[in-house]
Coordinates of C-alpha atoms and ligand atoms in Angstrom, one line a residue:
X4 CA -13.1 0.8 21.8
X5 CA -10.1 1.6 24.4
X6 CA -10.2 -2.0 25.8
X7 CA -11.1 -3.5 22.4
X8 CA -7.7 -2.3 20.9
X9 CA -6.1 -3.1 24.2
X10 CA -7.0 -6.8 24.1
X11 CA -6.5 -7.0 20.5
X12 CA -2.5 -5.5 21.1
X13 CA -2.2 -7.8 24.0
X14 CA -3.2 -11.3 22.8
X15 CA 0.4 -13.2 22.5
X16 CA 1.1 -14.4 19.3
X17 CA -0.6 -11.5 18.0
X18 CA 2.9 -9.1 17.6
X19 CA 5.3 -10.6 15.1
X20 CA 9.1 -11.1 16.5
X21 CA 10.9 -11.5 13.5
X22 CA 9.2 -9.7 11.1
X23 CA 8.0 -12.4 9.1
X24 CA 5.4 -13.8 11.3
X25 CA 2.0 -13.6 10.0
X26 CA 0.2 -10.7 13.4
X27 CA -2.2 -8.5 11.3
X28 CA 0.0 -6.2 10.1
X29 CA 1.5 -8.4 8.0
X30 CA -1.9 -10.1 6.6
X31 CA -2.7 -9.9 3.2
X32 CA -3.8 -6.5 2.7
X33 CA -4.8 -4.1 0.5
X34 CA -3.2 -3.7 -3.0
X35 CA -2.9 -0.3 -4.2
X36 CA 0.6 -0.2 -5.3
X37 CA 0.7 2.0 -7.6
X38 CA 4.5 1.5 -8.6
X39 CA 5.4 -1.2 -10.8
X40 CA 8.1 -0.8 -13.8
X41 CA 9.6 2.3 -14.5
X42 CA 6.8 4.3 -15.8
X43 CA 7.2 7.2 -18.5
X44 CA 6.0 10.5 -17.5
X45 CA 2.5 10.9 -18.3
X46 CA -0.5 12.0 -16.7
X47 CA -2.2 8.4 -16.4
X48 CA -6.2 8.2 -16.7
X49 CA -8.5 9.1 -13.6
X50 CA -8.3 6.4 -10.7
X51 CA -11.9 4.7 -10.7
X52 CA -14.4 6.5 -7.9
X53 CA -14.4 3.4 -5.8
X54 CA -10.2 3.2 -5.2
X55 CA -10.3 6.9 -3.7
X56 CA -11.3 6.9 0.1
X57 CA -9.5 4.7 2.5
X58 CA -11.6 2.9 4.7
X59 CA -11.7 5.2 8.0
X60 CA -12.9 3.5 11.1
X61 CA -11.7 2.0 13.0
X62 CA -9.1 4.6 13.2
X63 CA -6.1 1.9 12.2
X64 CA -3.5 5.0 12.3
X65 CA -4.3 5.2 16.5
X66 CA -4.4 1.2 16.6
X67 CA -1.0 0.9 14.9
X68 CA 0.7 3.4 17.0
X69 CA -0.9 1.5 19.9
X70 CA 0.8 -1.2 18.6
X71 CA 4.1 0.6 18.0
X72 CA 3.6 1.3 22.1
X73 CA 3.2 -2.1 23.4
X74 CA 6.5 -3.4 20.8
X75 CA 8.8 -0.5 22.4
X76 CA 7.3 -0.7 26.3
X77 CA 11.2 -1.8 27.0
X78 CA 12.6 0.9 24.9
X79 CA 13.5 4.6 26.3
X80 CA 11.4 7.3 26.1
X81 CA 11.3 8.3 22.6
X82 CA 12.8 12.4 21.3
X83 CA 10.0 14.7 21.9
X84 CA 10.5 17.5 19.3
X85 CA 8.5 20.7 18.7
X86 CA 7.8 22.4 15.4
X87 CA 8.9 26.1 15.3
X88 CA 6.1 27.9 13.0
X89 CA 6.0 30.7 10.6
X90 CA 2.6 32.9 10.2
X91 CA 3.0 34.7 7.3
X92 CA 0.3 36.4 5.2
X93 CA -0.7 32.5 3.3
X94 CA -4.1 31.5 3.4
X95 CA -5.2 31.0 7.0
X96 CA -8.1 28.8 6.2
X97 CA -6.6 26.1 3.5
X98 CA -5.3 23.2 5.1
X99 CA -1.4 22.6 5.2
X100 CA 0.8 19.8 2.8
X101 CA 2.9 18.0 5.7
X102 CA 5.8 16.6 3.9
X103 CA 8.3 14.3 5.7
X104 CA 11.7 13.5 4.6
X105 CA 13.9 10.6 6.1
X106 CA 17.0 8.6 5.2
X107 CA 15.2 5.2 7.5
X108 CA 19.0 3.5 7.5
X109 CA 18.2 0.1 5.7
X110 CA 18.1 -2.9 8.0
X111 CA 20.7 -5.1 6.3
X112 CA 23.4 -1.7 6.5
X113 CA 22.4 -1.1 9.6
X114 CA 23.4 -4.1 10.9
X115 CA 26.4 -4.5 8.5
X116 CA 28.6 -2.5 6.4
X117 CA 27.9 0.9 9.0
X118 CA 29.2 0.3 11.4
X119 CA 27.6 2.4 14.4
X120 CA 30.6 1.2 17.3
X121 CA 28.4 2.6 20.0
X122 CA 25.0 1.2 18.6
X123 CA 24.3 -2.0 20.2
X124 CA 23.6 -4.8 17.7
X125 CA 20.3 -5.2 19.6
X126 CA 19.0 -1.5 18.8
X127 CA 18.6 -2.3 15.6
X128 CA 16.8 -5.9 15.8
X129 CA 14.2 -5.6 12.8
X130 CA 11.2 -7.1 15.0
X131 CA 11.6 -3.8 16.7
X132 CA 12.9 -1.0 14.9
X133 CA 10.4 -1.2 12.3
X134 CA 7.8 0.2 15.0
X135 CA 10.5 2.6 16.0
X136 CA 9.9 4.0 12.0
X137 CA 6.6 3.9 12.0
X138 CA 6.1 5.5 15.4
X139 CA 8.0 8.2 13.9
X140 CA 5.9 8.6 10.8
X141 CA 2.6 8.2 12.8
X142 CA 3.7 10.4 14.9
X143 CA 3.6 13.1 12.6
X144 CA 0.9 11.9 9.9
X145 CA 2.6 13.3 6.9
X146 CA 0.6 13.9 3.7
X147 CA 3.7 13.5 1.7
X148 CA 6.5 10.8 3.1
X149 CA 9.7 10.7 1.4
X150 CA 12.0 7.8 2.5
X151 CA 15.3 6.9 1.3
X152 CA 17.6 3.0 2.4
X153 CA 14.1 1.0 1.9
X154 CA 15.1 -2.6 2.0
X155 CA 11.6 -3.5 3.7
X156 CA 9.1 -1.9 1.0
X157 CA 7.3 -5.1 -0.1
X158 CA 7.1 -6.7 3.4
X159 CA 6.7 -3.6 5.5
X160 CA 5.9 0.0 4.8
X161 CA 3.8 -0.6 1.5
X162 CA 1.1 -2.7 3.1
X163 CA 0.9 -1.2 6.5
X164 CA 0.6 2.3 4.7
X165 CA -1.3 1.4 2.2
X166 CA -3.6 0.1 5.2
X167 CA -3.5 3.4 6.4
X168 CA -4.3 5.3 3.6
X169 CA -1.2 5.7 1.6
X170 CA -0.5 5.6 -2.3
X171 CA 2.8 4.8 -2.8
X172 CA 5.5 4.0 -5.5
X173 CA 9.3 2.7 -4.9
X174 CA 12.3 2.6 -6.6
X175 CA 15.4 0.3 -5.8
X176 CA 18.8 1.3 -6.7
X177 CA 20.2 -0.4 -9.0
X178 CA 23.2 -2.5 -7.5
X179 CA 22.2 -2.2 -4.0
X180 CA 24.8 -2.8 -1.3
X181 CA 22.3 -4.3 0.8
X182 CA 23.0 -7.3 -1.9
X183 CA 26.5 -7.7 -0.8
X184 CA 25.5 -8.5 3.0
X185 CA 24.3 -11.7 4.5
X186 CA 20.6 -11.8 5.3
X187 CA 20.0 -8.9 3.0
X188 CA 16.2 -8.2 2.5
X189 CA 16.6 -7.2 -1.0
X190 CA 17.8 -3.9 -2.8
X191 CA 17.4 -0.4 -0.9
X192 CA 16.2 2.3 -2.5
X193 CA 13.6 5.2 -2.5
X194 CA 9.9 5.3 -1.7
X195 CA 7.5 7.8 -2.1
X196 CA 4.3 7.6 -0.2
X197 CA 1.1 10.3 -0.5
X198 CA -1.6 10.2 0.9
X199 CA -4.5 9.2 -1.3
X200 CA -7.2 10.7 0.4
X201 CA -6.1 14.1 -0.4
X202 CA -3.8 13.6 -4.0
X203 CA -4.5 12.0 -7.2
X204 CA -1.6 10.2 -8.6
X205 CA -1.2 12.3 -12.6
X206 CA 1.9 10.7 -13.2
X207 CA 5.3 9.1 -12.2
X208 CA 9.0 8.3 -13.2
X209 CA 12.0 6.1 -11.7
X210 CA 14.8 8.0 -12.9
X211 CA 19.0 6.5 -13.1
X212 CA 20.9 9.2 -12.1
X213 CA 23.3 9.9 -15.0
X214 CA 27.1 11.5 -14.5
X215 CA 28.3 13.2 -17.7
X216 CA 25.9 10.3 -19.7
X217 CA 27.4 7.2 -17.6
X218 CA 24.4 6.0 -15.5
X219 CA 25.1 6.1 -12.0
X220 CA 23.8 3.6 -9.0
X221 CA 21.8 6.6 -7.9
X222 CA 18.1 7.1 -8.4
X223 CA 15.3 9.5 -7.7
X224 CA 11.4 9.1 -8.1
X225 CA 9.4 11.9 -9.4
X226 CA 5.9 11.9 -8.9
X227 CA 2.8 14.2 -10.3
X228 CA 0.3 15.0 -7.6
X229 CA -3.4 16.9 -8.1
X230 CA -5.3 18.2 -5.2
X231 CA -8.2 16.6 -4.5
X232 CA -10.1 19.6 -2.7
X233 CA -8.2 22.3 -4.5
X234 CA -7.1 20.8 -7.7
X235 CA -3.7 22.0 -7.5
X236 CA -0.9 20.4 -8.6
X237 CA 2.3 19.5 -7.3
X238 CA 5.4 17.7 -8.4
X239 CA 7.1 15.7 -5.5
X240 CA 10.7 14.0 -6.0
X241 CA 13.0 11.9 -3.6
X242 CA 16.5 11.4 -4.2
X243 CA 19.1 10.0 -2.1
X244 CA 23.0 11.0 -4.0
X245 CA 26.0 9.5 -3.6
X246 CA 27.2 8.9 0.1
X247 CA 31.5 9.8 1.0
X248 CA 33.9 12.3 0.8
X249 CA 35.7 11.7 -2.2
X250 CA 32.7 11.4 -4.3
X251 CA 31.8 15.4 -4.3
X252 CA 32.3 15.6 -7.9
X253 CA 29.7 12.6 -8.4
X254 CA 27.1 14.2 -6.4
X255 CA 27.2 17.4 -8.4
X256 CA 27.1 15.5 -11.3
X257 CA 24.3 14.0 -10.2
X258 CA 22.1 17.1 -8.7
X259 CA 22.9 18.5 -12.6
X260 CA 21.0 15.4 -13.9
X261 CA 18.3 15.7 -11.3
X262 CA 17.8 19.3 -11.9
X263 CA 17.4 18.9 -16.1
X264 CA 15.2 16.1 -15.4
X265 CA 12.8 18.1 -13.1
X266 CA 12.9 21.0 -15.5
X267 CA 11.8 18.9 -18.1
X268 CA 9.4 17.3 -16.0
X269 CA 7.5 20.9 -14.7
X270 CA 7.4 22.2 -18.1
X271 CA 6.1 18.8 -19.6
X272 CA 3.4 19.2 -17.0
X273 CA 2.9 22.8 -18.1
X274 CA 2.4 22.1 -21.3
X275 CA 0.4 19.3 -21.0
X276 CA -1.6 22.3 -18.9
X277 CA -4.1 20.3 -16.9
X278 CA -5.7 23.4 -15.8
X279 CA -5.8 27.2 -16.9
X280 CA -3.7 28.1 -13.8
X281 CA -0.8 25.7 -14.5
X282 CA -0.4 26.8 -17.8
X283 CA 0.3 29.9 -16.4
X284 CA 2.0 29.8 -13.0
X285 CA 4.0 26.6 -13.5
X286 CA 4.4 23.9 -11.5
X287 CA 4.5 23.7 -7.4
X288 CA 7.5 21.6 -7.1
X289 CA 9.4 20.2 -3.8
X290 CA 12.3 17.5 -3.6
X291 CA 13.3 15.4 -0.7
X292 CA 16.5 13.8 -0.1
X293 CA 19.4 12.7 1.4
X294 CA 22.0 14.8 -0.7
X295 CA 24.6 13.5 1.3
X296 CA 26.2 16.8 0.6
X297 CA 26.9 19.7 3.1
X298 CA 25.4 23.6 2.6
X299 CA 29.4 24.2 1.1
X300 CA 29.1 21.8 -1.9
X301 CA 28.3 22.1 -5.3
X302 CA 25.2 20.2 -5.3
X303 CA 23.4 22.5 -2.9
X304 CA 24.8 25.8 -4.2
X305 CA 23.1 24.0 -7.8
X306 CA 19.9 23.4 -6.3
X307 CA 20.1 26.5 -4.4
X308 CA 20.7 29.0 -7.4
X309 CA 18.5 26.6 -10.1
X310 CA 16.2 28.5 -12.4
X311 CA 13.5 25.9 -10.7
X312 CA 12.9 28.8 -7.9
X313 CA 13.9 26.5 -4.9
X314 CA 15.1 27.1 -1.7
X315 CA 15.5 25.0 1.4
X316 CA 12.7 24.8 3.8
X317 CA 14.8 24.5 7.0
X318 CA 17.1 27.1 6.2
X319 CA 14.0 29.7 5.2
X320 CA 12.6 29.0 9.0
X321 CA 15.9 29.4 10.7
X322 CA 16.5 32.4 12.9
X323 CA 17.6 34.3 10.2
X324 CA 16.5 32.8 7.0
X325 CA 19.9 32.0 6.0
X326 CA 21.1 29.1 8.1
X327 CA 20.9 25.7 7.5
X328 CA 20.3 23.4 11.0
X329 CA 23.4 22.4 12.5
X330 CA 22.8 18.4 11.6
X331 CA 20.6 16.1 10.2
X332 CA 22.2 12.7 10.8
X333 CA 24.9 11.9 13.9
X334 CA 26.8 8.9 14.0
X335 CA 30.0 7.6 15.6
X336 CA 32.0 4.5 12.9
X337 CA 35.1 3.6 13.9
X338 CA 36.4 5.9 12.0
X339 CA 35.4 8.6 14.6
X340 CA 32.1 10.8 15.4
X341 CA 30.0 12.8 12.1
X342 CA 27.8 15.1 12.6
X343 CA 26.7 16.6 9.4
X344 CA 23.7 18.5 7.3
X345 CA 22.6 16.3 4.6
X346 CA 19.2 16.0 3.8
X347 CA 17.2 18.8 2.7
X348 CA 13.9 19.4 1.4
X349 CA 14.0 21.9 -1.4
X350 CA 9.9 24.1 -2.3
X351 CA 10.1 26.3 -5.0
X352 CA 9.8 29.6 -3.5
X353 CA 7.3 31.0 -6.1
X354 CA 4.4 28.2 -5.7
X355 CA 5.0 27.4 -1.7
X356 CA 5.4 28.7 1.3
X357 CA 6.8 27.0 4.5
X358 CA 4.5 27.6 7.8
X359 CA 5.9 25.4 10.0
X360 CA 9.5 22.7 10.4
X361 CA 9.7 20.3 13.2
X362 CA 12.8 21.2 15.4
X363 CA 15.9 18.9 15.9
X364 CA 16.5 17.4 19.4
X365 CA 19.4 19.0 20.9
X366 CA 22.7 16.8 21.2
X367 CA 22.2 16.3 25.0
X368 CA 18.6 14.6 23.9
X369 CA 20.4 12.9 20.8
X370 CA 22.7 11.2 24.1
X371 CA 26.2 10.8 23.7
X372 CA 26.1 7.4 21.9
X373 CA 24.5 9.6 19.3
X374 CA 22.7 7.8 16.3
X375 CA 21.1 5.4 15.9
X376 CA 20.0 4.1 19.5
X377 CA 17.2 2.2 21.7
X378 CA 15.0 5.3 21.2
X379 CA 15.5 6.2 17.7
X380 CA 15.9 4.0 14.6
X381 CA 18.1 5.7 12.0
X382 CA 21.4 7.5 11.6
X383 CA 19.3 10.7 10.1
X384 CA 16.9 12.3 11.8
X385 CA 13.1 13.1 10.0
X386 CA 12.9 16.3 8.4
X387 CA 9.0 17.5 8.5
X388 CA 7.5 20.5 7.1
X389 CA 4.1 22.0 6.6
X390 CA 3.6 23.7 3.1
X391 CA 0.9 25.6 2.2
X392 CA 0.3 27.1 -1.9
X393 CA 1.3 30.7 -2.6
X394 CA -2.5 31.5 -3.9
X395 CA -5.5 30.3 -3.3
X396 CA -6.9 28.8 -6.2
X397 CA -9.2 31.1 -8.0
Ligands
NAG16 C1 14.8 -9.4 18.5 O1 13.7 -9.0 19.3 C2 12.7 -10.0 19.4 C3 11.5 -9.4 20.1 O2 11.8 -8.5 21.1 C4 13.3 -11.2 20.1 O3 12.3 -12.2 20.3 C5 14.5 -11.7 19.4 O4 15.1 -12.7 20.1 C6 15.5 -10.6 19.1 N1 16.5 -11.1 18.2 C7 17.8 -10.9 18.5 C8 18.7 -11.5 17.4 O5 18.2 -10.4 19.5
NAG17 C1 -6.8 8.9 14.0 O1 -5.8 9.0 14.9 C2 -4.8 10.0 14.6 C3 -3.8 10.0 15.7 O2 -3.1 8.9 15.7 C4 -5.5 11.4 14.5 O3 -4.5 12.3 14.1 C5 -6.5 11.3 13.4 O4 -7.2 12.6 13.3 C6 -7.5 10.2 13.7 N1 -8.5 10.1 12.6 C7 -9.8 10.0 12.8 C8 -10.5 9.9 11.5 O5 -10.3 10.1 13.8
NAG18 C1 1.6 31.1 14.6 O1 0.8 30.0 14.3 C2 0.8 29.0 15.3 C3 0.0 27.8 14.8 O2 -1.2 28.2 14.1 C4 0.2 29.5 16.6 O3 0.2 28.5 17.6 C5 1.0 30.7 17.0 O4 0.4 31.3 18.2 C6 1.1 31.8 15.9 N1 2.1 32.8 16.3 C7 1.9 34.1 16.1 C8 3.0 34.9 16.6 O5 0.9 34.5 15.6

């Protein structure tokens, strides 16, 4: 099977260069989508049996990275990073919820309106930095992927997860300025990706972000997940707020409209009670996102002190349980160098417990051109964690 893949990866022709060439990543491929217009909040009916298993061999998640390999043989070694674990007294035989969370840097920003002075133009050629993205997510086989600045949904990560066993749903924001730049691949926006194998879609909304009523260019997806083995639920949302200084007041705004809506959201599902055990635990909810927004802003002290129960994954696994990491993104505009703690993913504390985060390189691995570079594709860096559910179901 080695030397099968191996000759399959290496037949010329077979790797696309620009990103539209038809290799067989980009072939027609499985449609399970499950997106579409803005949905209303309702558990949906049951997905038909046959939809519910991917198809498993060959193991297209090793022939992809394989292929992610041979498109980045010129590139430098990629960040090796370790995840720092917590044992604590959860259930030692269910299996762990890995959720990643990453701000991907859409293509046409990348190469435009950012301006990363000590990224070479050529680090951030699409034919290549799209492996660079997916390396990164294969590397760590989330169940639960969270991305925010998708501008290559349709062409890119829907089918080539889907392909790999993903469900997946994305929402663009709503004036984009990808739209504004030359070769723009469409709107960016936020994407939500589960794994299907193991979650059953209940339900799903695209929400606006509103600020004091006035909609906002902001959005978030909130999505309703059951267990497959266990039957638990679990609601899942990805947000990406308001990018600047300046715009502090915004963001708040806009955390207070998020926070209402998930309320709303977690009780609706409580009431609709699915199971015994919802009806009287609550809801299991975590949310994902670039917040744009330091630990001293509003925003997070909101989300920290919510009556949702939530706290912040990477803080609750630092040394000592109160510190957020020192940075999640690290970029140098000409405007000088930022190194700041943005993105966040936020459990409620009741439902969840964290059991393991995947460390941060260290700034001498990051390199002094910090972010992004030849060995890693976006201005933020992936935020994983392993979850696992307070109680084992009864
Ligand atoms: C991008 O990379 C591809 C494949 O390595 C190469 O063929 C192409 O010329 C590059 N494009 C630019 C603009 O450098
Ligand atoms: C497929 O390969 C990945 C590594 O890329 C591994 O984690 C996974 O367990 C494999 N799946 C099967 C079904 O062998
Ligand atoms: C905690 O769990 C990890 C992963 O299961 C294991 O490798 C490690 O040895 C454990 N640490 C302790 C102190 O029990």
């Amino acid at each position: 099977m080695w030397c099968l893949l191996c000759v399959v990866i290496c037949v010329p022709g077979c790797i696309s260069t620009d990103g539209s060439g038809p290799d067989h990543l980009y072939s027609a491929l499985a449609k399970t989508l499950c997106g579409g217009p803005v949905g209303r909040h309702m558990p949906t009916e049951k997905k038909k049996q046959q939809d519910r298993y991917p198809d498993k061999s060959p193991n297209k998640s090793l022939e992809l990275l394989r292929e992610c390999e041979e498109a980045l043989r010129t590139r430098p070694a990629r960040l090796h990073r370790a995840f720092s674990y917590q044992n604590l007294s959860g259930d030692l035989h269910q299996k762990t919820i890995r959720v990643m969370q990453w701000n991907i840097l859409a293509q046409a920003l990348g190469e435009g309106l950012d301006g990363f002075v000590r990224c070479p133009l050529e680090a951030l050629n699409w034919s290549e930095r799209k492996y660079l993205i997916l390396e990164e997510i294969l590397t760590y086989q989330p169940d639960i992927l969270c991305l925010q600045e998708v501008d290559h949904y349709f062409d890119t990560f829907q089918p080539i997860l889907a392909r790999l066993g993903y469900q997946s749903t994305f929402c663009p924001k709503p004036c984009s300025p990808c739209l504004h730049l030359a070769n723009n691949n469409g709107p960016d926006g936020c994407a939500l990706f589960f794994r299907r194998e193991r979650f059953e879609l209940m339900g799903f909304t695209h929400l606006q972000l509103a600020a004091t009523h006035l909609h906002t260019n902001q959005v978030a997806i909130v999505c309703t997940l059951r267990c497959r083995e266990t039957r638990q639920m679990l609601c899942v949302a990805v947000t990406h707020l308001k990018a600047r200084s300046g715009w502090e007041m915004l963001r708040s705004a806009q955390g207070l409209d998020l926070l209402s809506k998930l309320k709303t959201i977690v009780q609706e599902t409580r009431r609709i009670g699915v199971d015994e055990k919802v009806s009287r635990m609550g809801v299991p909810l975590l949310v994902c996102g670039d917040f744009n927004a330091e630990p001293s802003e509003d925003v997070y002290r909101q989300f920290a002190t919510s009556s949702l129960g939530l706290d912040s994954a990477y803080k609750q696994l630092s040394c000592d349980g109160e510190t957020e990491p020192p940075y999640t993104t690290w970029k140098i505009r000409p405007s000088g160098e930022s190194c700041n703690t943005l993105d966040y993913i936020w459990y409620s504390r009741q439902h969840l417990s964290v059991d393991a985060v995947l460390q941060f390189p260290t700034a001498e691995q990051i390199g002094p051109d910090r972010l992004p570079s030849y060995n890693y594709p976006s201005d933020h860096l992936s935020l994983v964690c392993d979850f696992s559910f307070c109680n084992s179901p009864e």
